[in-house]
Coordinates of C-alpha atoms in Angstrom, one line a residue:
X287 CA -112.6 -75.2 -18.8
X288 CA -113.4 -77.6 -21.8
X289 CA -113.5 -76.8 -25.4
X290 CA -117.8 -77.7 -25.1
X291 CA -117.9 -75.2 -22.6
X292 CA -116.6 -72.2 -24.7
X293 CA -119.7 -70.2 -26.2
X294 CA -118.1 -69.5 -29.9
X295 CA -120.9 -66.8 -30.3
X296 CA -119.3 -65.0 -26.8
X297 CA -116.2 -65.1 -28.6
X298 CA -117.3 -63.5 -31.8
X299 CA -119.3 -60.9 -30.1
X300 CA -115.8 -59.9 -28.4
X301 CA -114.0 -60.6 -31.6
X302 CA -115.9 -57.5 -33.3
X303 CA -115.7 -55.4 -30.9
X304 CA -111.9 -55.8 -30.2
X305 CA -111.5 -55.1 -34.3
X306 CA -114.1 -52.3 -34.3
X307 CA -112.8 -50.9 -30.4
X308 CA -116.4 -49.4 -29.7
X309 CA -119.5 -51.8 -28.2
X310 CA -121.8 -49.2 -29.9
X311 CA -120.6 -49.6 -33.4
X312 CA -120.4 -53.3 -32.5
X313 CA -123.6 -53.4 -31.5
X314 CA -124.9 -51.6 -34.5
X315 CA -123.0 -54.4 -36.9
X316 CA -124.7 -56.7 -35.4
X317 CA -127.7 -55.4 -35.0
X318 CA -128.4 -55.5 -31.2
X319 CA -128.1 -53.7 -28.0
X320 CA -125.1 -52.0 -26.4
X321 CA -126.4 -53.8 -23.4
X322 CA -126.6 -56.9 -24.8
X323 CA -122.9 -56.9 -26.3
X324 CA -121.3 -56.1 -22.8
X325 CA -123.7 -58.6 -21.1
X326 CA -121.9 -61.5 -24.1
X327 CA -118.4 -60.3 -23.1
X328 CA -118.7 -60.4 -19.8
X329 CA -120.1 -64.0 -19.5
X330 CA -117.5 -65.0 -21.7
X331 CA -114.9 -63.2 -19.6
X332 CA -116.3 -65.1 -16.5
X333 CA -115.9 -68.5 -18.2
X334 CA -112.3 -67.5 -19.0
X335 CA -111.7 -66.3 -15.6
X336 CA -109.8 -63.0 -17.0
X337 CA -110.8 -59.5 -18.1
X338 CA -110.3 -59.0 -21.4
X339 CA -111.3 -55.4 -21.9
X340 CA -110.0 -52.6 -19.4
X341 CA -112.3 -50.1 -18.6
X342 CA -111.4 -46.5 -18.7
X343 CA -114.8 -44.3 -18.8
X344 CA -116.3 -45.1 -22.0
X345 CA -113.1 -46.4 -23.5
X346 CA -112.3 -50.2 -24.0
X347 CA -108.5 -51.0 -23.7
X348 CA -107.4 -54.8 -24.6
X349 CA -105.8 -56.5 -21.3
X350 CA -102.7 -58.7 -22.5
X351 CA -105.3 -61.6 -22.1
X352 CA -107.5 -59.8 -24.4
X353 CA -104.9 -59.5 -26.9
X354 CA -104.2 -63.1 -27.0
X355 CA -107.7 -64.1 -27.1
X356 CA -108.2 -61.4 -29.9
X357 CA -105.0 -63.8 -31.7
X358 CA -106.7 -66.7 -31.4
X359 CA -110.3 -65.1 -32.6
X360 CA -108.8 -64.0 -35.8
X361 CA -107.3 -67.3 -36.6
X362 CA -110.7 -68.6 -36.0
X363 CA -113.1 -66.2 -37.5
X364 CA -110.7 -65.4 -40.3
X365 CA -110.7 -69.3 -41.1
X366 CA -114.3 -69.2 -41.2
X367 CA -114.7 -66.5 -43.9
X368 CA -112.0 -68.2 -45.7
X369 CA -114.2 -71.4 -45.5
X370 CA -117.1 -69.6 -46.4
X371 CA -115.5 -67.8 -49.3
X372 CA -113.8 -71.3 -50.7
X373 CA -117.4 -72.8 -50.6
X374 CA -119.5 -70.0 -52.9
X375 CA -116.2 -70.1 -55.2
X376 CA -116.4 -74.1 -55.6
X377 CA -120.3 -73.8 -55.9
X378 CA -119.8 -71.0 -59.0
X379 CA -117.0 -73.2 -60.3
X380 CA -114.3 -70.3 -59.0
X381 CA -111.1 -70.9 -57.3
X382 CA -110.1 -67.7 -55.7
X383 CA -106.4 -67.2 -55.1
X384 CA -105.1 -63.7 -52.8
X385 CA -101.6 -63.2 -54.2
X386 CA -99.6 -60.0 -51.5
X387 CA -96.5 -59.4 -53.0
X388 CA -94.0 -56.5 -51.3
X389 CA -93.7 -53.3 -52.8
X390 CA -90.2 -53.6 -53.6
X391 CA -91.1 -56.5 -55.8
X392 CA -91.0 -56.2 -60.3
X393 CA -94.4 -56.2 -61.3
X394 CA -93.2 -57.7 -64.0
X395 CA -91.9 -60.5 -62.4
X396 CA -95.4 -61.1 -60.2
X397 CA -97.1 -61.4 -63.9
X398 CA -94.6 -63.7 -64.9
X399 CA -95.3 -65.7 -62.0
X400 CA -99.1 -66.1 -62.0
X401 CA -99.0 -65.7 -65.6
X402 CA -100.4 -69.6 -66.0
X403 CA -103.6 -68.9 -64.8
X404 CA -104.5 -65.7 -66.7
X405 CA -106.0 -67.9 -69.3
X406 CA -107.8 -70.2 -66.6
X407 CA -111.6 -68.9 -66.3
X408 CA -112.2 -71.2 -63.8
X409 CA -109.5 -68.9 -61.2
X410 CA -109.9 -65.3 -59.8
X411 CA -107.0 -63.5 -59.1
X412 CA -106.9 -60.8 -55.9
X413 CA -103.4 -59.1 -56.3
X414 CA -102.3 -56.5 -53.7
X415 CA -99.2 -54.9 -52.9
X416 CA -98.0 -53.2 -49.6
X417 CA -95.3 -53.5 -46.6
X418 CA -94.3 -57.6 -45.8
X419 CA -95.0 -57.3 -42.1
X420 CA -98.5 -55.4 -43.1
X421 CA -98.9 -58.7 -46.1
X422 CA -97.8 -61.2 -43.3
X423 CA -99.7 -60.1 -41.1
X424 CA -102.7 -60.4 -43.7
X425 CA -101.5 -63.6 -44.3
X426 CA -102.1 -64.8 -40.8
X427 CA -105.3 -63.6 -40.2
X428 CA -106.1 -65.6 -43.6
X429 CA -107.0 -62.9 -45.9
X430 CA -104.0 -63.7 -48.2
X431 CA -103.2 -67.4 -49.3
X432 CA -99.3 -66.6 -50.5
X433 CA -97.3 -63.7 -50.2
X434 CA -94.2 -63.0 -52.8
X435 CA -91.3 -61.5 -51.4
X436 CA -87.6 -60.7 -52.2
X437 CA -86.9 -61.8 -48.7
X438 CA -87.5 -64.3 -46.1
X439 CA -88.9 -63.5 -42.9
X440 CA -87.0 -64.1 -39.3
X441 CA -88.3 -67.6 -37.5
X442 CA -90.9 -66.8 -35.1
X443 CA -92.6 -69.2 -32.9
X444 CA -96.0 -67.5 -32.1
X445 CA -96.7 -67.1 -36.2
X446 CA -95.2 -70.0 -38.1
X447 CA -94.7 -69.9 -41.9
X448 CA -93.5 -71.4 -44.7
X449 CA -90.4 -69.7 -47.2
X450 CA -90.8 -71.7 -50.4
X451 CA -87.9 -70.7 -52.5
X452 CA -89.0 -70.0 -56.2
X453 CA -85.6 -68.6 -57.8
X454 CA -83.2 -65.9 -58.2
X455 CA -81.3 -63.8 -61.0
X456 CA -78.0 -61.9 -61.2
X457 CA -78.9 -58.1 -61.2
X458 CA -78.0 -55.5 -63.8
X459 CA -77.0 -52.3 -64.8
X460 CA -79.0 -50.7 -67.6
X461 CA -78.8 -47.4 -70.0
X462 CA -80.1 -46.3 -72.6
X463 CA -79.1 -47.6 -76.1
X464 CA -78.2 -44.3 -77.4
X465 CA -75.9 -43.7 -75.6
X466 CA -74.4 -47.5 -74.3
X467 CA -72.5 -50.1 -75.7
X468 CA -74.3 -53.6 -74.5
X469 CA -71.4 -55.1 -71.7
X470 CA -69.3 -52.1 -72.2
X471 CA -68.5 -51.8 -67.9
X472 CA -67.3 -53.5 -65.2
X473 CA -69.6 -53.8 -62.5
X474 CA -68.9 -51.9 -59.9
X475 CA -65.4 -51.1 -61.4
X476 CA -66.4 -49.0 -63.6
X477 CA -68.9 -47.1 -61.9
X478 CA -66.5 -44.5 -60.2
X479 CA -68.3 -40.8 -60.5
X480 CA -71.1 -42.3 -63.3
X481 CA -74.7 -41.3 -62.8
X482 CA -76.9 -43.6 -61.1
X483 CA -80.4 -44.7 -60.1
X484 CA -81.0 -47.4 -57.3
X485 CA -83.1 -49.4 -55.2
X486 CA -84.2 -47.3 -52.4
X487 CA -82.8 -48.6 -48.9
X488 CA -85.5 -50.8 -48.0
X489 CA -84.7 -52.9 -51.3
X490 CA -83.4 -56.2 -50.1
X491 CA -80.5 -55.8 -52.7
X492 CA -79.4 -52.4 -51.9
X493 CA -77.3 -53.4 -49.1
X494 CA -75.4 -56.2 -51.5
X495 CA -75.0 -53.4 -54.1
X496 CA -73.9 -50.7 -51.4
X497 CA -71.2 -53.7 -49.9
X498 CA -69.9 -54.5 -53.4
X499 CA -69.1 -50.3 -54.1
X500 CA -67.5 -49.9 -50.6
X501 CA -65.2 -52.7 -51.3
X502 CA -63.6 -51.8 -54.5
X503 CA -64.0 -48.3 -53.5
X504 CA -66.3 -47.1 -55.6
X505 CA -68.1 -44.1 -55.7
X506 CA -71.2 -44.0 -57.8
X507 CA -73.3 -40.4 -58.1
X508 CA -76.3 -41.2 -56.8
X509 CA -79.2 -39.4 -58.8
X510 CA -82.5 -41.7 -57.7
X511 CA -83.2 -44.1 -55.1
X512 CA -86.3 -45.7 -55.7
X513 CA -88.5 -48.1 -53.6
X514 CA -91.3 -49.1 -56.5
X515 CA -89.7 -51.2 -59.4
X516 CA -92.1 -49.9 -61.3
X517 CA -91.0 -46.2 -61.1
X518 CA -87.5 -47.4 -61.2
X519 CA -88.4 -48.7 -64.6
X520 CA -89.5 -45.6 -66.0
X521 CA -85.7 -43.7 -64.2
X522 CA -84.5 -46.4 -66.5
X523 CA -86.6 -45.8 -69.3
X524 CA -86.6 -41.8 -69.2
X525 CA -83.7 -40.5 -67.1
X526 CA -80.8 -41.3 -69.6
X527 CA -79.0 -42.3 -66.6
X528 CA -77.5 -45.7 -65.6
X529 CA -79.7 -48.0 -63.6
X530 CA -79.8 -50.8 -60.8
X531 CA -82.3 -53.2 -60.9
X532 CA -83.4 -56.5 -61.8
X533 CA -83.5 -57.4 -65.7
X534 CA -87.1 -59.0 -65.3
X535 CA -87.9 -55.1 -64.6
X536 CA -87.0 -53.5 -67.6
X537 CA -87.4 -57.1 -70.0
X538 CA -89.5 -55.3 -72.4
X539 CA -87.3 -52.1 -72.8
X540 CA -84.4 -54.7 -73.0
X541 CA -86.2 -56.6 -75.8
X542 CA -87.0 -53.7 -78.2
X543 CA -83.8 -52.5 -77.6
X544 CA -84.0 -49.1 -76.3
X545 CA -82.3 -50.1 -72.7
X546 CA -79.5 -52.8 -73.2
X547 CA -77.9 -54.3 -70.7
X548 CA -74.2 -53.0 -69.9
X549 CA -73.3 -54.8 -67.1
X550 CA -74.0 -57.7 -65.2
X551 CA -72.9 -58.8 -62.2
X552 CA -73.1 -62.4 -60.3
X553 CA -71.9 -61.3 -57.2
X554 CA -75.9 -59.0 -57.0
X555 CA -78.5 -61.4 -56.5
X556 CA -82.4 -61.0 -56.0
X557 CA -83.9 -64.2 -54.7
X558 CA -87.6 -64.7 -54.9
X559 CA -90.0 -66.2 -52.3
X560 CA -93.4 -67.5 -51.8
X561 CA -94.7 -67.1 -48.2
X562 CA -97.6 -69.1 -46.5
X563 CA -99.0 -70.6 -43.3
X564 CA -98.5 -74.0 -42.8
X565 CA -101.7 -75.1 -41.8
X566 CA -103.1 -73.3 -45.2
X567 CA -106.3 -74.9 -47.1
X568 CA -104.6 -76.5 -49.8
X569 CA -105.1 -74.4 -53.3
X570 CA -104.8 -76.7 -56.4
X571 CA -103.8 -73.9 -58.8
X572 CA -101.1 -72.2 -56.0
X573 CA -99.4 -75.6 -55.7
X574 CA -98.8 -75.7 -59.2
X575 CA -97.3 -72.0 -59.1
X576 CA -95.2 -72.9 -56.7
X577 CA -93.8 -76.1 -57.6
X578 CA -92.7 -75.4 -61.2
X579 CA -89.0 -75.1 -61.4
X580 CA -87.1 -72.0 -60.2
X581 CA -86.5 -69.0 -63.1
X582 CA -82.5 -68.1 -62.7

């Protein structure tokens, strides 16, 4: 079979009905028959010589050559309402840019990042948050153009991506002013029996933090373990406690002085990366994001 000979609007007919897994709602979106639908899929499973649906009473169950088909449709599709999307931006004058960034990830930090185009009107930002497999696999199915992470993701094959590397920082524990001395402990040294708020376990620096304790045997009391930065920053803020976390969290508690810093330590590192597809449209206003020089 020859690229001519694939009927594109076969393909999308089984494309929505593999996302929407019902030919009757399918057929409703796009305003047809039931008949009609099946009649598309099975003409273009004929010219593929495969099933790509199995049939179990009225329920539709992808074959493994359905799923890969269904891969290769949302690369397609997905890169058509990308297309479609860029064109009505550059007609109104608009570059859109989709920014995913990990839950795990300072707020504050994303706003310093994309902080260069908040005073461009010609750019709209979409800004979303969520799991990094859930954001990758977003990202592959082109409804995100970069995805910020504290972590790189394992080489893969079947779903190639670029890990741009945009910086790092040394981590530090916080309190409250009241009651700390600014670089008044060790880190973790000092930490023996002292109250304590942390990343939660999925943080990509918990396990370095964790590591460190164990080997100078170390016993922190745990109070908090918190996932969302932006929750840890109010622990920080309100708990009294002392507090894990990256300074770019807590920089504006930090500058009016009511959390100072009271230990630091190099050996705790977050590192920050931007996350996209290879074959990506090229963005004008992402490139320049990513290729300003690393924050440390």
């Amino acid at each position: 079979m020859q690229l001519d000979q694939l009927n594109f609007h076969h393909l999308f007919y089984f494309w929505r009905v593999a996302k929407l897994g019902h030919l009757t709602r399918a057929a409703e979106e796009l305003h047809t028959s039931q008949s009609a639908v099946s009649s598309q899929i099975r003409q273009l499973e004929e010219r593929l010589g495969e099933d790509l649906f199995a049939r179990e009473g009225r329920r539709l169950t992808l074959t493994d050559t359905g799923q890969l088909v269904l891969a290769y449709a949302e690369n397609i599709f997905g890169l058509g309402q990308e297309m479609l999307g860029r064109l009505q931006g550059r007609m109104a004058g608009i570059t859109r840019l989709r920014v995913g960034s990990v839950a795990t990830l300072s707020r504050n930090y994303q706003e310093n990042w994309i902080r260069p185009l908040l005073a461009d009107p010609t750019v709209v930002l979409t800004l979303e948050s969520g799991l990094l497999e859930g954001l990758i696999a977003r990202l592959l199915q082109h409804q995100l153009d970069v995805v910020l992470a504290n972590e790189t993701v394992p080489a893969d094959p079947s779903r190639p991506l670029h890990c741009r590397f945009l910086g790092s920082q040394a981590i530090s524990l916080v309190g409250p002013a009241s009651r700390w001395q600014a670089q008044s402990l060790r880190m973790p040294e000092d930490l023996d029996g002292l109250d304590i708020a942390l990343p939660g376990p999925r943080h990509a620096l918990r396990a370095q933090f964790d590591a460190l304790c164990a080997s100078a045997g170390v016993t922190p009391r745990l109070r908090a373990e918190v996932d969302d930065m932006a929750m840890l920053r109010l622990i920080a803020r309100d708990s009294g406690w002392l507090t894990v976390l990256p300074q770019v969290v807590v920089q504006d508690e930090l500058r009016a002085g009511t959390l100072v810093t009271v230990a630091q330590s190099s050996a705790l590192q977050e590192r920050f990366y931007a996350i996209t597809t290879p074959h990506r449209h090229r963005i004008e206003a992402l490139e320049h994001l990513m290729d300003r020089m690393p924050e440390s």
